[in-house]
Amino acid sequence: QIAGEAGVVELALLIESDGQAQTTCRVIKSSGHAELDTAALQSAMNWHYVPAHNAEGDPTWGWVYLKINYHLPTSKAALPAH
């Protein structure tokens, strides 16, 4: 965002029964900026998720789809000082 880049990254993440994202996660729609796409994917893969549950109530794997929106601040006051 400091570089003046903004956009929406759409991700598909395979979440295991322990709530961790697997390495098969991927960007399904780019923001148009490789740095934002990479940051979104790396961040989302480090989060802990509540896993899906099967009919017996046991945790199981499942796909989650999410969007991460990077937007620019509306004023210079919102930018961090260097």
N, CA, C and O atoms as a GROMACS GRO file, in nm:
protein
  328
    1GLN      N    1   0.082  -0.119   0.000
    1GLN     CA    2   0.000   0.000   0.000
    1GLN      C    3   0.086   0.125   0.000
    1GLN      O    4   0.050   0.224  -0.063
    2ILE      N    5   0.199   0.122   0.069
    2ILE     CA    6   0.288   0.236   0.069
    2ILE      C    7   0.340   0.261  -0.071
    2ILE      O    8   0.369   0.375  -0.107
    3ALA      N    9   0.354   0.156  -0.152
    3ALA     CA   10   0.401   0.167  -0.289
    3ALA      C   11   0.294   0.222  -0.382
    3ALA      O   12   0.318   0.236  -0.502
    4GLY      N   13   0.176   0.253  -0.329
    4GLY     CA   14   0.069   0.307  -0.412
    4GLY      C   15  -0.011   0.202  -0.484
    4GLY      O   16  -0.079   0.232  -0.582
    5GLU      N   17  -0.004   0.079  -0.439
    5GLU     CA   18  -0.076  -0.029  -0.503
    5GLU      C   19  -0.203  -0.062  -0.425
    5GLU      O   20  -0.204  -0.062  -0.302
    6ALA      N   21  -0.310  -0.090  -0.498
    6ALA     CA   22  -0.437  -0.128  -0.438
    6ALA      C   23  -0.501  -0.234  -0.526
    6ALA      O   24  -0.468  -0.247  -0.643
    7GLY      N   25  -0.594  -0.309  -0.467
    7GLY     CA   26  -0.665  -0.410  -0.544
    7GLY      C   27  -0.724  -0.516  -0.454
    7GLY      O   28  -0.705  -0.515  -0.333
    8VAL      N   29  -0.794  -0.609  -0.517
    8VAL     CA   30  -0.858  -0.719  -0.446
    8VAL      C   31  -0.795  -0.850  -0.492
    8VAL      O   32  -0.783  -0.876  -0.612
    9VAL      N   33  -0.753  -0.932  -0.395
    9VAL     CA   34  -0.695  -1.063  -0.423
    9VAL      C   35  -0.797  -1.168  -0.379
    9VAL      O   36  -0.847  -1.162  -0.266
   10GLU      N   37  -0.829  -1.262  -0.467
   10GLU     CA   38  -0.919  -1.372  -0.431
   10GLU      C   39  -0.836  -1.499  -0.417
   10GLU      O   40  -0.756  -1.533  -0.504
   11LEU      N   41  -0.857  -1.568  -0.305
   11LEU     CA   42  -0.779  -1.686  -0.272
   11LEU      C   43  -0.867  -1.809  -0.255
   11LEU      O   44  -0.983  -1.799  -0.214
   12ALA      N   45  -0.811  -1.925  -0.285
   12ALA     CA   46  -0.872  -2.054  -0.253
   12ALA      C   47  -0.774  -2.124  -0.161
   12ALA      O   48  -0.658  -2.145  -0.196
   13LEU      N   49  -0.822  -2.161  -0.041
   13LEU     CA   50  -0.736  -2.224   0.057
   13LEU      C   51  -0.794  -2.357   0.100
   13LEU      O   52  -0.913  -2.367   0.131
   14LEU      N   53  -0.710  -2.459   0.101
   14LEU     CA   54  -0.750  -2.590   0.152
   14LEU      C   55  -0.716  -2.593   0.300
   14LEU      O   56  -0.599  -2.587   0.337
   15ILE      N   57  -0.818  -2.604   0.384
   15ILE     CA   58  -0.800  -2.604   0.528
   15ILE      C   59  -0.811  -2.747   0.579
   15ILE      O   60  -0.910  -2.816   0.553
   16GLU      N   61  -0.709  -2.791   0.651
   16GLU     CA   62  -0.707  -2.926   0.706
   16GLU      C   63  -0.790  -2.934   0.833
   16GLU      O   64  -0.835  -2.832   0.885
   17SER      N   65  -0.809  -3.053   0.884
   17SER     CA   66  -0.893  -3.075   1.002
   17SER      C   67  -0.835  -3.010   1.128
   17SER      O   68  -0.906  -2.993   1.227
   18ASP      N   69  -0.706  -2.973   1.125
   18ASP     CA   70  -0.646  -2.905   1.239
   18ASP      C   71  -0.655  -2.753   1.229
   18ASP      O   72  -0.606  -2.681   1.316
   19GLY      N   73  -0.719  -2.702   1.122
   19GLY     CA   74  -0.738  -2.559   1.106
   19GLY      C   75  -0.624  -2.488   1.035
   19GLY      O   76  -0.624  -2.366   1.024
   20GLN      N   77  -0.527  -2.564   0.987
   20GLN     CA   78  -0.413  -2.505   0.916
   20GLN      C   79  -0.435  -2.509   0.765
   20GLN      O   80  -0.490  -2.606   0.712
   21ALA      N   81  -0.391  -2.404   0.696
   21ALA     CA   82  -0.399  -2.400   0.550
   21ALA      C   83  -0.288  -2.486   0.491
   21ALA      O   84  -0.176  -2.488   0.542
   22GLN      N   85  -0.321  -2.557   0.384
   22GLN     CA   86  -0.223  -2.640   0.315
   22GLN      C   87  -0.151  -2.560   0.207
   22GLN      O   88  -0.195  -2.452   0.169
   23THR      N   89  -0.041  -2.614   0.159
   23THR     CA   90   0.039  -2.546   0.057
   23THR      C   91  -0.030  -2.545  -0.080
   23THR      O   92   0.019  -2.479  -0.172
   24THR      N   93  -0.140  -2.616  -0.095
   24THR     CA   94  -0.213  -2.616  -0.222
   24THR      C   95  -0.297  -2.490  -0.239
   24THR      O   96  -0.368  -2.477  -0.339
   25CYS      N   97  -0.290  -2.398  -0.144
   25CYS     CA   98  -0.365  -2.273  -0.154
   25CYS      C   99  -0.314  -2.193  -0.273
   25CYS      O  100  -0.196  -2.202  -0.310
   26ARG      N  101  -0.404  -2.114  -0.332
   26ARG     CA  102  -0.364  -2.041  -0.453
   26ARG      C  103  -0.445  -1.913  -0.472
   26ARG      O  104  -0.554  -1.898  -0.418
   27VAL      N  105  -0.388  -1.824  -0.551
   27VAL     CA  106  -0.458  -1.702  -0.593
   27VAL      C  107  -0.548  -1.741  -0.709
   27VAL      O  108  -0.501  -1.797  -0.808
   28ILE      N  109  -0.678  -1.713  -0.698
   28ILE     CA  110  -0.770  -1.745  -0.807
   28ILE      C  111  -0.807  -1.620  -0.888
   28ILE      O  112  -0.857  -1.631  -1.000
   29LYS      N  113  -0.783  -1.502  -0.830
   29LYS     CA  114  -0.800  -1.378  -0.906
   29LYS      C  115  -0.699  -1.278  -0.853
   29LYS      O  116  -0.700  -1.243  -0.735
   30SER      N  117  -0.612  -1.233  -0.941
   30SER     CA  118  -0.505  -1.142  -0.904
   30SER      C  119  -0.556  -0.999  -0.884
   30SER      O  120  -0.655  -0.957  -0.944
   31SER      N  121  -0.484  -0.927  -0.799
   31SER     CA  122  -0.510  -0.784  -0.780
   31SER      C  123  -0.451  -0.704  -0.894
   31SER      O  124  -0.483  -0.586  -0.911
   32GLY      N  125  -0.364  -0.768  -0.972
   32GLY     CA  126  -0.291  -0.698  -1.076
   32GLY      C  127  -0.152  -0.655  -1.028
   32GLY      O  128  -0.074  -0.597  -1.104
   33HIS      N  129  -0.123  -0.685  -0.901
   33HIS     CA  130   0.007  -0.650  -0.843
   33HIS      C  131   0.062  -0.774  -0.774
   33HIS      O  132   0.005  -0.822  -0.675
   34ALA      N  133   0.171  -0.826  -0.826
   34ALA     CA  134   0.229  -0.950  -0.773
   34ALA      C  135   0.262  -0.940  -0.625
   34ALA      O  136   0.244  -1.036  -0.550
   35GLU      N  137   0.309  -0.823  -0.581
   35GLU     CA  138   0.346  -0.806  -0.440
   35GLU      C  139   0.224  -0.821  -0.349
   35GLU      O  140   0.232  -0.883  -0.244
   36LEU      N  141   0.110  -0.764  -0.389
   36LEU     CA  142  -0.012  -0.776  -0.309
   36LEU      C  143  -0.063  -0.919  -0.309
   36LEU      O  144  -0.106  -0.970  -0.206
   37ASP      N  145  -0.058  -0.984  -0.424
   37ASP     CA  146  -0.102  -1.124  -0.433
   37ASP      C  147  -0.020  -1.213  -0.340
   37ASP      O  148  -0.074  -1.296  -0.267
   38THR      N  149   0.112  -1.195  -0.344
   38THR     CA  150   0.200  -1.275  -0.260
   38THR      C  151   0.176  -1.246  -0.112
   38THR      O  152   0.171  -1.339  -0.031
   39ALA      N  153   0.161  -1.120  -0.077
   39ALA     CA  154   0.136  -1.083   0.063
   39ALA      C  155   0.006  -1.143   0.113
   39ALA      O  156  -0.001  -1.192   0.226
   40ALA      N  157  -0.098  -1.138   0.031
   40ALA     CA  158  -0.228  -1.193   0.070
   40ALA      C  159  -0.218  -1.343   0.093
   40ALA      O  160  -0.267  -1.395   0.193
   41LEU      N  161  -0.155  -1.413   0.000
   41LEU     CA  162  -0.142  -1.559   0.011
   41LEU      C  163  -0.058  -1.598   0.133
   41LEU      O  164  -0.096  -1.688   0.208
   42GLN      N  165   0.054  -1.531   0.154
   42GLN     CA  166   0.139  -1.563   0.268
   42GLN      C  167   0.067  -1.535   0.400
   42GLN      O  168   0.077  -1.614   0.493
   43SER      N  169  -0.004  -1.424   0.406
   43SER     CA  170  -0.077  -1.392   0.529
   43SER      C  171  -0.185  -1.495   0.558
   43SER      O  172  -0.195  -1.548   0.669
   44ALA      N  173  -0.267  -1.523   0.456
   44ALA     CA  174  -0.379  -1.615   0.475
   44ALA      C  175  -0.333  -1.756   0.511
   44ALA      O  176  -0.402  -1.828   0.584
   45MET      N  177  -0.217  -1.796   0.462
   45MET     CA  178  -0.165  -1.929   0.493
   45MET      C  179  -0.113  -1.938   0.637
   45MET      O  180  -0.094  -2.048   0.688
   46ASN      N  181  -0.090  -1.825   0.701
   46ASN     CA  182  -0.043  -1.824   0.840
   46ASN      C  183  -0.156  -1.811   0.941
   46ASN      O  184  -0.132  -1.824   1.061
   47TRP      N  185  -0.276  -1.785   0.896
   47TRP     CA  186  -0.389  -1.773   0.987
   47TRP      C  187  -0.434  -1.912   1.032
   47TRP      O  188  -0.406  -2.012   0.966
   48HIS      N  189  -0.504  -1.916   1.144
   48HIS     CA  190  -0.563  -2.041   1.192
   48HIS      C  191  -0.714  -2.034   1.166
   48HIS      O  192  -0.777  -1.934   1.198
   49TYR      N  193  -0.770  -2.138   1.110
   49TYR     CA  194  -0.910  -2.144   1.071
   49TYR      C  195  -0.988  -2.243   1.155
   49TYR      O  196  -0.930  -2.336   1.211
   50VAL      N  197  -1.116  -2.224   1.164
   50VAL     CA  198  -1.204  -2.323   1.226
   50VAL      C  199  -1.236  -2.424   1.116
   50VAL      O  200  -1.293  -2.387   1.014
   51PRO      N  201  -1.199  -2.550   1.135
   51PRO     CA  202  -1.219  -2.648   1.027
   51PRO      C  203  -1.366  -2.682   1.006
   51PRO      O  204  -1.451  -2.662   1.094
   52ALA      N  205  -1.394  -2.735   0.889
   52ALA     CA  206  -1.528  -2.788   0.860
   52ALA      C  207  -1.550  -2.911   0.948
   52ALA      O  208  -1.456  -2.968   1.002
   53HIS      N  209  -1.676  -2.952   0.960
   53HIS     CA  210  -1.709  -3.073   1.035
   53HIS      C  211  -1.795  -3.164   0.949
   53HIS      O  212  -1.880  -3.118   0.873
   54ASN      N  213  -1.772  -3.294   0.961
   54ASN     CA  214  -1.851  -3.391   0.885
   54ASN      C  215  -1.983  -3.420   0.956
   54ASN      O  216  -2.013  -3.359   1.059
   55ALA      N  217  -2.061  -3.512   0.903
   55ALA     CA  218  -2.194  -3.544   0.957
   55ALA      C  219  -2.188  -3.596   1.100
   55ALA      O  220  -2.283  -3.581   1.177
   56GLU      N  221  -2.075  -3.657   1.137
   56GLU     CA  222  -2.058  -3.709   1.272
   56GLU      C  223  -2.008  -3.602   1.370
   56GLU      O  224  -1.995  -3.627   1.489
   57GLY      N  225  -1.980  -3.483   1.318
   57GLY     CA  226  -1.932  -3.374   1.402
   57GLY      C  227  -1.781  -3.369   1.418
   57GLY      O  228  -1.729  -3.290   1.497
   58ASP      N  229  -1.711  -3.454   1.344
   58ASP     CA  230  -1.564  -3.456   1.352
   58ASP      C  231  -1.504  -3.353   1.257
   58ASP      O  232  -1.557  -3.332   1.148
   59PRO      N  233  -1.395  -3.287   1.298
   59PRO     CA  234  -1.328  -3.193   1.208
   59PRO      C  235  -1.281  -3.263   1.082
   59PRO      O  236  -1.235  -3.377   1.086
   60THR      N  237  -1.291  -3.194   0.970
   60THR     CA  238  -1.248  -3.249   0.842
   60THR      C  239  -1.192  -3.135   0.756
   60THR      O  240  -1.205  -3.018   0.792
   61TRP      N  241  -1.131  -3.168   0.646
   61TRP     CA  242  -1.076  -3.068   0.556
   61TRP      C  243  -1.188  -3.004   0.474
   61TRP      O  244  -1.297  -3.058   0.462
   62GLY      N  245  -1.158  -2.888   0.419
   62GLY     CA  246  -1.252  -2.821   0.331
   62GLY      C  247  -1.187  -2.700   0.267
   62GLY      O  248  -1.087  -2.648   0.316
   63TRP      N  249  -1.246  -2.655   0.158
   63TRP     CA  250  -1.197  -2.537   0.087
   63TRP      C  251  -1.265  -2.413   0.142
   63TRP      O  252  -1.383  -2.416   0.176
   64VAL      N  253  -1.189  -2.306   0.150
   64VAL     CA  254  -1.245  -2.176   0.185
   64VAL      C  255  -1.199  -2.077   0.076
   64VAL      O  256  -1.086  -2.083   0.029
   65TYR      N  257  -1.289  -1.989   0.038
   65TYR     CA  258  -1.260  -1.887  -0.062
   65TYR      C  259  -1.275  -1.752   0.005
   65TYR      O  260  -1.376  -1.724   0.070
   66LEU      N  261  -1.173  -1.668  -0.012
   66LEU     CA  262  -1.183  -1.536   0.049
   66LEU      C  263  -1.121  -1.429  -0.037
   66LEU      O  264  -1.039  -1.456  -0.125
   67LYS      N  265  -1.163  -1.306  -0.009
   67LYS     CA  266  -1.112  -1.189  -0.079
   67LYS      C  267  -1.041  -1.102   0.023
   67LYS      O  268  -1.090  -1.080   0.134
   68ILE      N  269  -0.926  -1.052  -0.017
   68ILE     CA  270  -0.853  -0.956   0.065
   68ILE      C  271  -0.845  -0.827  -0.016
   68ILE      O  272  -0.795  -0.826  -0.128
   69ASN      N  273  -0.896  -0.719   0.042
   69ASN     CA  274  -0.903  -0.591  -0.025
   69ASN      C  275  -0.794  -0.499   0.028
   69ASN      O  276  -0.793  -0.463   0.146
   70TYR      N  277  -0.703  -0.461  -0.060
   70TYR     CA  278  -0.601  -0.363  -0.026
   70TYR      C  279  -0.645  -0.230  -0.086
   70TYR      O  280  -0.666  -0.220  -0.207
   71HIS      N  281  -0.658  -0.129  -0.001
   71HIS     CA  282  -0.697   0.002  -0.053
   71HIS      C  283  -0.601   0.106   0.001
   71HIS      O  284  -0.539   0.088   0.106
   72LEU      N  285  -0.591   0.215  -0.072
   72LEU     CA  286  -0.502   0.324  -0.032
   72LEU      C  287  -0.571   0.413   0.068
   72LEU      O  288  -0.693   0.431   0.062
   73PRO      N  289  -0.496   0.469   0.161
   73PRO     CA  290  -0.555   0.563   0.255
   73PRO      C  291  -0.610   0.685   0.180
   73PRO      O  292  -0.562   0.721   0.072
   74THR      N  293  -0.709   0.747   0.239
   74THR     CA  294  -0.771   0.862   0.174
   74THR      C  295  -0.698   0.993   0.202
   74THR      O  296  -0.723   1.093   0.135
   75SER      N  297  -0.609   0.993   0.300
   75SER     CA  298  -0.532   1.116   0.328
   75SER      C  299  -0.390   1.081   0.363
   75SER      O  300  -0.360   0.969   0.404
   76LYS      N  301  -0.302   1.179   0.347
   76LYS     CA  302  -0.161   1.157   0.380
   76LYS      C  303  -0.143   1.133   0.529
   76LYS      O  304  -0.046   1.068   0.569
   77ALA      N  305  -0.233   1.182   0.611
   77ALA     CA  306  -0.223   1.163   0.756
   77ALA      C  307  -0.234   1.015   0.792
   77ALA      O  308  -0.186   0.974   0.898
   78ALA      N  309  -0.296   0.935   0.706
   78ALA     CA  310  -0.313   0.793   0.734
   78ALA      C  311  -0.189   0.711   0.701
   78ALA      O  312  -0.180   0.594   0.739
   79LEU      N  313  -0.092   0.772   0.630
   79LEU     CA  314   0.030   0.700   0.595
   79LEU      C  315   0.126   0.696   0.713
   79LEU      O  316   0.135   0.793   0.789
   80PRO      N  317   0.199   0.585   0.730
   80PRO     CA  318   0.297   0.579   0.839
   80PRO      C  319   0.413   0.674   0.814
   80PRO      O  320   0.449   0.699   0.699
   81ALA      N  321   0.470   0.728   0.920
   81ALA     CA  322   0.584   0.818   0.909
   81ALA      C  323   0.709   0.737   0.878
   81ALA      O  324   0.722   0.623   0.923
   82HIS      N  325   0.801   0.795   0.802
   82HIS     CA  326   0.928   0.728   0.769
   82HIS      C  327   1.039   0.782   0.854
   82HIS      O  328   1.153   0.738   0.841
   0.00000   0.00000   0.00000
